[in-house]
Amino acid sequence: AMSRALGLGGEQMIGRRPDSFVQAAPSPDPRYPSEDDWLMAAGLEIRGTERLGRMPDGHYVWWQRWKTLLRDRATGEVSGLVCTVRDITEQRELERAALEAAENERWRLGSELHDGAGGTLAGIDMMLSALGRRLDAGGGEAQELAQIQETLRTAMQELKGIARGLAPVDLEHAGLHEALRRMLEQVEAASGLRCRLHGDPVPFTLLGAGDSTQLYR
């Protein structure tokens, strides 16, 4: 099964360390050359963790891994290690596709709210402003109209907040850095806390839409 998965013959694997023909997980302790050596020395095991691994031909796959120690029956000392892996690349790709589909739908709804309903409310606000200029400034109608406008503008701000929550990162024009800066401005305005954003803007081509939005959330 391992020969089929890696595209290698048995003669290329038998009797050799796994890290000589497949990318091994690094050891968290620099004293040991690989994760396997560290696990055996520390007496630890791994159960169902996931890791991105590089195949001999250069492409990457997602593995779910179990690493179980072998012990000498007489002494109880560690004598080896059994590693069982399962290729979950297709599962991870399906999960990523589902996340992207959900994110795209949120973006669509956010854009429709901002450009559709938001634009309509902005138009109503402009018409009310024009009507207010024609009314007697001292009359009751003008005061009532001003209250209506205030309520309308509050609703517009709430709508913008909902739309921004659905589609927070203006990837095409601003990107993640600018979206975070705007978010901090909102936090400052709402809480009075002083916020600072440290870091350089990351190019959209390097980060991508899905990663940018996930980091923002």
mmCIF file of N, CA and C in Angstrom, residues 111-159:
data_model
loop_
_atom_site.group_PDB
_atom_site.id
_atom_site.type_symbol
_atom_site.label_atom_id
_atom_site.label_comp_id
_atom_site.label_asym_id
_atom_site.label_seq_id
_atom_site.Cartn_x
_atom_site.Cartn_y
_atom_site.Cartn_z
ATOM 1 N N SER A 111 -22.566 42.114 -0.545
ATOM 2 C CA SER A 111 -22.542 43.074 -1.660
ATOM 3 C C SER A 111 -23.944 43.535 -2.016
ATOM 4 N N GLU A 112 -24.910 42.603 -2.003
ATOM 5 C CA GLU A 112 -26.281 42.982 -2.330
ATOM 6 C C GLU A 112 -26.845 43.945 -1.280
ATOM 7 N N LEU A 113 -26.539 43.685 -0.013
ATOM 8 C CA LEU A 113 -27.015 44.586 1.035
ATOM 9 C C LEU A 113 -26.400 45.970 0.894
ATOM 10 N N HIS A 114 -25.069 45.989 0.641
ATOM 11 C CA HIS A 114 -24.368 47.273 0.555
ATOM 12 C C HIS A 114 -24.784 48.049 -0.686
ATOM 13 N N ASP A 115 -24.774 47.379 -1.829
ATOM 14 C CA ASP A 115 -25.036 48.079 -3.088
ATOM 15 C C ASP A 115 -26.521 48.217 -3.394
ATOM 16 N N GLY A 116 -27.332 47.257 -2.935
ATOM 17 C CA GLY A 116 -28.760 47.291 -3.221
ATOM 18 C C GLY A 116 -29.529 48.081 -2.188
ATOM 19 N N ALA A 117 -29.766 47.440 -1.031
ATOM 20 C CA ALA A 117 -30.546 48.110 0.018
ATOM 21 C C ALA A 117 -29.836 49.354 0.526
ATOM 22 N N GLY A 118 -28.508 49.289 0.648
ATOM 23 C CA GLY A 118 -27.766 50.464 1.116
ATOM 24 C C GLY A 118 -27.911 51.640 0.161
ATOM 25 N N GLY A 119 -27.830 51.354 -1.133
ATOM 26 C CA GLY A 119 -27.998 52.429 -2.111
ATOM 27 C C GLY A 119 -29.395 53.012 -2.100
ATOM 28 N N THR A 120 -30.397 52.155 -1.900
ATOM 29 C CA THR A 120 -31.780 52.636 -1.843
ATOM 30 C C THR A 120 -31.993 53.553 -0.645
ATOM 31 N N LEU A 121 -31.473 53.152 0.519
ATOM 32 C CA LEU A 121 -31.608 53.989 1.712
ATOM 33 C C LEU A 121 -30.875 55.316 1.552
ATOM 34 N N ALA A 122 -29.710 55.274 0.902
ATOM 35 C CA ALA A 122 -28.978 56.521 0.670
ATOM 36 C C ALA A 122 -29.776 57.449 -0.235
ATOM 37 N N GLY A 123 -30.461 56.875 -1.233
ATOM 38 C CA GLY A 123 -31.306 57.699 -2.107
ATOM 39 C C GLY A 123 -32.464 58.321 -1.358
ATOM 40 N N ILE A 124 -33.085 57.559 -0.462
ATOM 41 C CA ILE A 124 -34.180 58.093 0.346
ATOM 42 C C ILE A 124 -33.686 59.230 1.230
ATOM 43 N N ASP A 125 -32.488 59.073 1.784
ATOM 44 C CA ASP A 125 -31.914 60.118 2.633
ATOM 45 C C ASP A 125 -31.711 61.409 1.844
ATOM 46 N N MET A 126 -31.252 61.280 0.606
ATOM 47 C CA MET A 126 -31.058 62.467 -0.234
ATOM 48 C C MET A 126 -32.392 63.141 -0.542
ATOM 49 N N MET A 127 -33.441 62.358 -0.818
ATOM 50 C CA MET A 127 -34.751 62.934 -1.114
ATOM 51 C C MET A 127 -35.330 63.631 0.115
ATOM 52 N N LEU A 128 -35.116 63.036 1.282
ATOM 53 C CA LEU A 128 -35.588 63.673 2.511
ATOM 54 C C LEU A 128 -34.844 64.982 2.775
ATOM 55 N N SER A 129 -33.544 64.992 2.455
ATOM 56 C CA SER A 129 -32.775 66.233 2.628
ATOM 57 C C SER A 129 -33.313 67.320 1.718
ATOM 58 N N ALA A 130 -33.633 66.952 0.474
ATOM 59 C CA ALA A 130 -34.188 67.931 -0.469
ATOM 60 C C ALA A 130 -35.554 68.427 0.004
ATOM 61 N N LEU A 131 -36.356 67.516 0.533
ATOM 62 C CA LEU A 131 -37.667 67.908 1.042
ATOM 63 C C LEU A 131 -37.523 68.834 2.244
ATOM 64 N N GLY A 132 -36.547 68.540 3.096
ATOM 65 C CA GLY A 132 -36.340 69.364 4.275
ATOM 66 C C GLY A 132 -35.984 70.791 3.922
ATOM 67 N N ARG A 133 -35.234 70.967 2.853
ATOM 68 C CA ARG A 133 -34.852 72.335 2.457
ATOM 69 C C ARG A 133 -36.053 73.129 1.975
ATOM 70 N N ARG A 134 -37.101 72.441 1.522
ATOM 71 C CA ARG A 134 -38.277 73.156 1.024
ATOM 72 C C ARG A 134 -39.278 73.462 2.135
ATOM 73 N N LEU A 135 -39.112 72.780 3.264
ATOM 74 C CA LEU A 135 -40.020 73.019 4.373
ATOM 75 C C LEU A 135 -39.547 74.193 5.221
ATOM 76 N N ASP A 136 -40.471 74.751 5.955
ATOM 77 C CA ASP A 136 -40.150 75.833 6.873
ATOM 78 C C ASP A 136 -39.269 75.270 7.994
ATOM 79 N N ALA A 137 -38.080 75.822 8.136
ATOM 80 C CA ALA A 137 -37.131 75.297 9.121
ATOM 81 C C ALA A 137 -37.692 75.353 10.533
ATOM 82 N N GLY A 138 -38.550 76.257 10.805
ATOM 83 C CA GLY A 138 -39.079 76.398 12.166
ATOM 84 C C GLY A 138 -40.328 75.598 12.421
ATOM 85 N N GLY A 139 -40.864 74.965 11.415
ATOM 86 C CA GLY A 139 -42.115 74.234 11.574
ATOM 87 C C GLY A 139 -41.929 72.855 12.175
ATOM 88 N N GLY A 140 -43.043 72.296 12.645
ATOM 89 C CA GLY A 140 -43.005 70.970 13.234
ATOM 90 C C GLY A 140 -42.680 69.903 12.211
ATOM 91 N N GLU A 141 -43.104 70.130 10.954
ATOM 92 C CA GLU A 141 -42.834 69.130 9.922
ATOM 93 C C GLU A 141 -41.331 68.948 9.703
ATOM 94 N N ALA A 142 -40.593 70.065 9.747
ATOM 95 C CA ALA A 142 -39.150 69.985 9.529
ATOM 96 C C ALA A 142 -38.469 69.211 10.656
ATOM 97 N N GLN A 143 -38.916 69.429 11.886
ATOM 98 C CA GLN A 143 -38.335 68.697 13.019
ATOM 99 C C GLN A 143 -38.645 67.208 12.927
ATOM 100 N N GLU A 144 -39.893 66.906 12.536
ATOM 101 C CA GLU A 144 -40.267 65.496 12.391
ATOM 102 C C GLU A 144 -39.460 64.836 11.280
ATOM 103 N N LEU A 145 -39.236 65.585 10.203
ATOM 104 C CA LEU A 145 -38.445 65.060 9.092
ATOM 105 C C LEU A 145 -37.003 64.807 9.528
ATOM 106 N N ALA A 146 -36.458 65.696 10.338
ATOM 107 C CA ALA A 146 -35.091 65.515 10.829
ATOM 108 C C ALA A 146 -34.979 64.258 11.680
ATOM 109 N N GLN A 147 -36.005 63.989 12.477
ATOM 110 C CA GLN A 147 -35.996 62.759 13.285
ATOM 111 C C GLN A 147 -36.052 61.516 12.408
ATOM 112 N N ILE A 148 -36.869 61.596 11.354
ATOM 113 C CA ILE A 148 -36.950 60.472 10.421
ATOM 114 C C ILE A 148 -35.595 60.228 9.773
ATOM 115 N N GLN A 149 -34.926 61.312 9.375
ATOM 116 C CA GLN A 149 -33.601 61.183 8.763
ATOM 117 C C GLN A 149 -32.589 60.582 9.734
ATOM 118 N N GLU A 150 -32.656 60.977 10.983
ATOM 119 C CA GLU A 150 -31.733 60.438 11.979
ATOM 120 C C GLU A 150 -31.943 58.931 12.147
ATOM 121 N N THR A 151 -33.216 58.523 12.194
ATOM 122 C CA THR A 151 -33.525 57.092 12.305
ATOM 123 C C THR A 151 -33.051 56.350 11.068
ATOM 124 N N LEU A 152 -33.253 56.955 9.912
ATOM 125 C CA LEU A 152 -32.824 56.339 8.665
ATOM 126 C C LEU A 152 -31.314 56.171 8.622
ATOM 127 N N ARG A 153 -30.583 57.172 9.044
ATOM 128 C CA ARG A 153 -29.114 57.095 9.014
ATOM 129 C C ARG A 153 -28.585 56.061 10.014
ATOM 130 N N THR A 154 -29.282 55.920 11.136
ATOM 131 C CA THR A 154 -28.913 54.866 12.086
ATOM 132 C C THR A 154 -29.093 53.497 11.449
ATOM 133 N N ALA A 155 -30.223 53.332 10.733
ATOM 134 C CA ALA A 155 -30.474 52.064 10.040
ATOM 135 C C ALA A 155 -29.418 51.817 8.960
ATOM 136 N N MET A 156 -28.983 52.877 8.276
ATOM 137 C CA MET A 156 -27.958 52.739 7.244
ATOM 138 C C MET A 156 -26.641 52.276 7.845
ATOM 139 N N GLN A 157 -26.283 52.823 9.009
ATOM 140 C CA GLN A 157 -25.054 52.413 9.669
ATOM 141 C C GLN A 157 -25.127 50.947 10.113
ATOM 142 N N GLU A 158 -26.298 50.545 10.618
ATOM 143 C CA GLU A 158 -26.463 49.154 11.015
ATOM 144 C C GLU A 158 -26.366 48.229 9.814
ATOM 145 N N LEU A 159 -26.957 48.650 8.704
ATOM 146 C CA LEU A 159 -26.896 47.854 7.478
ATOM 147 C C LEU A 159 -25.466 47.731 6.977
#
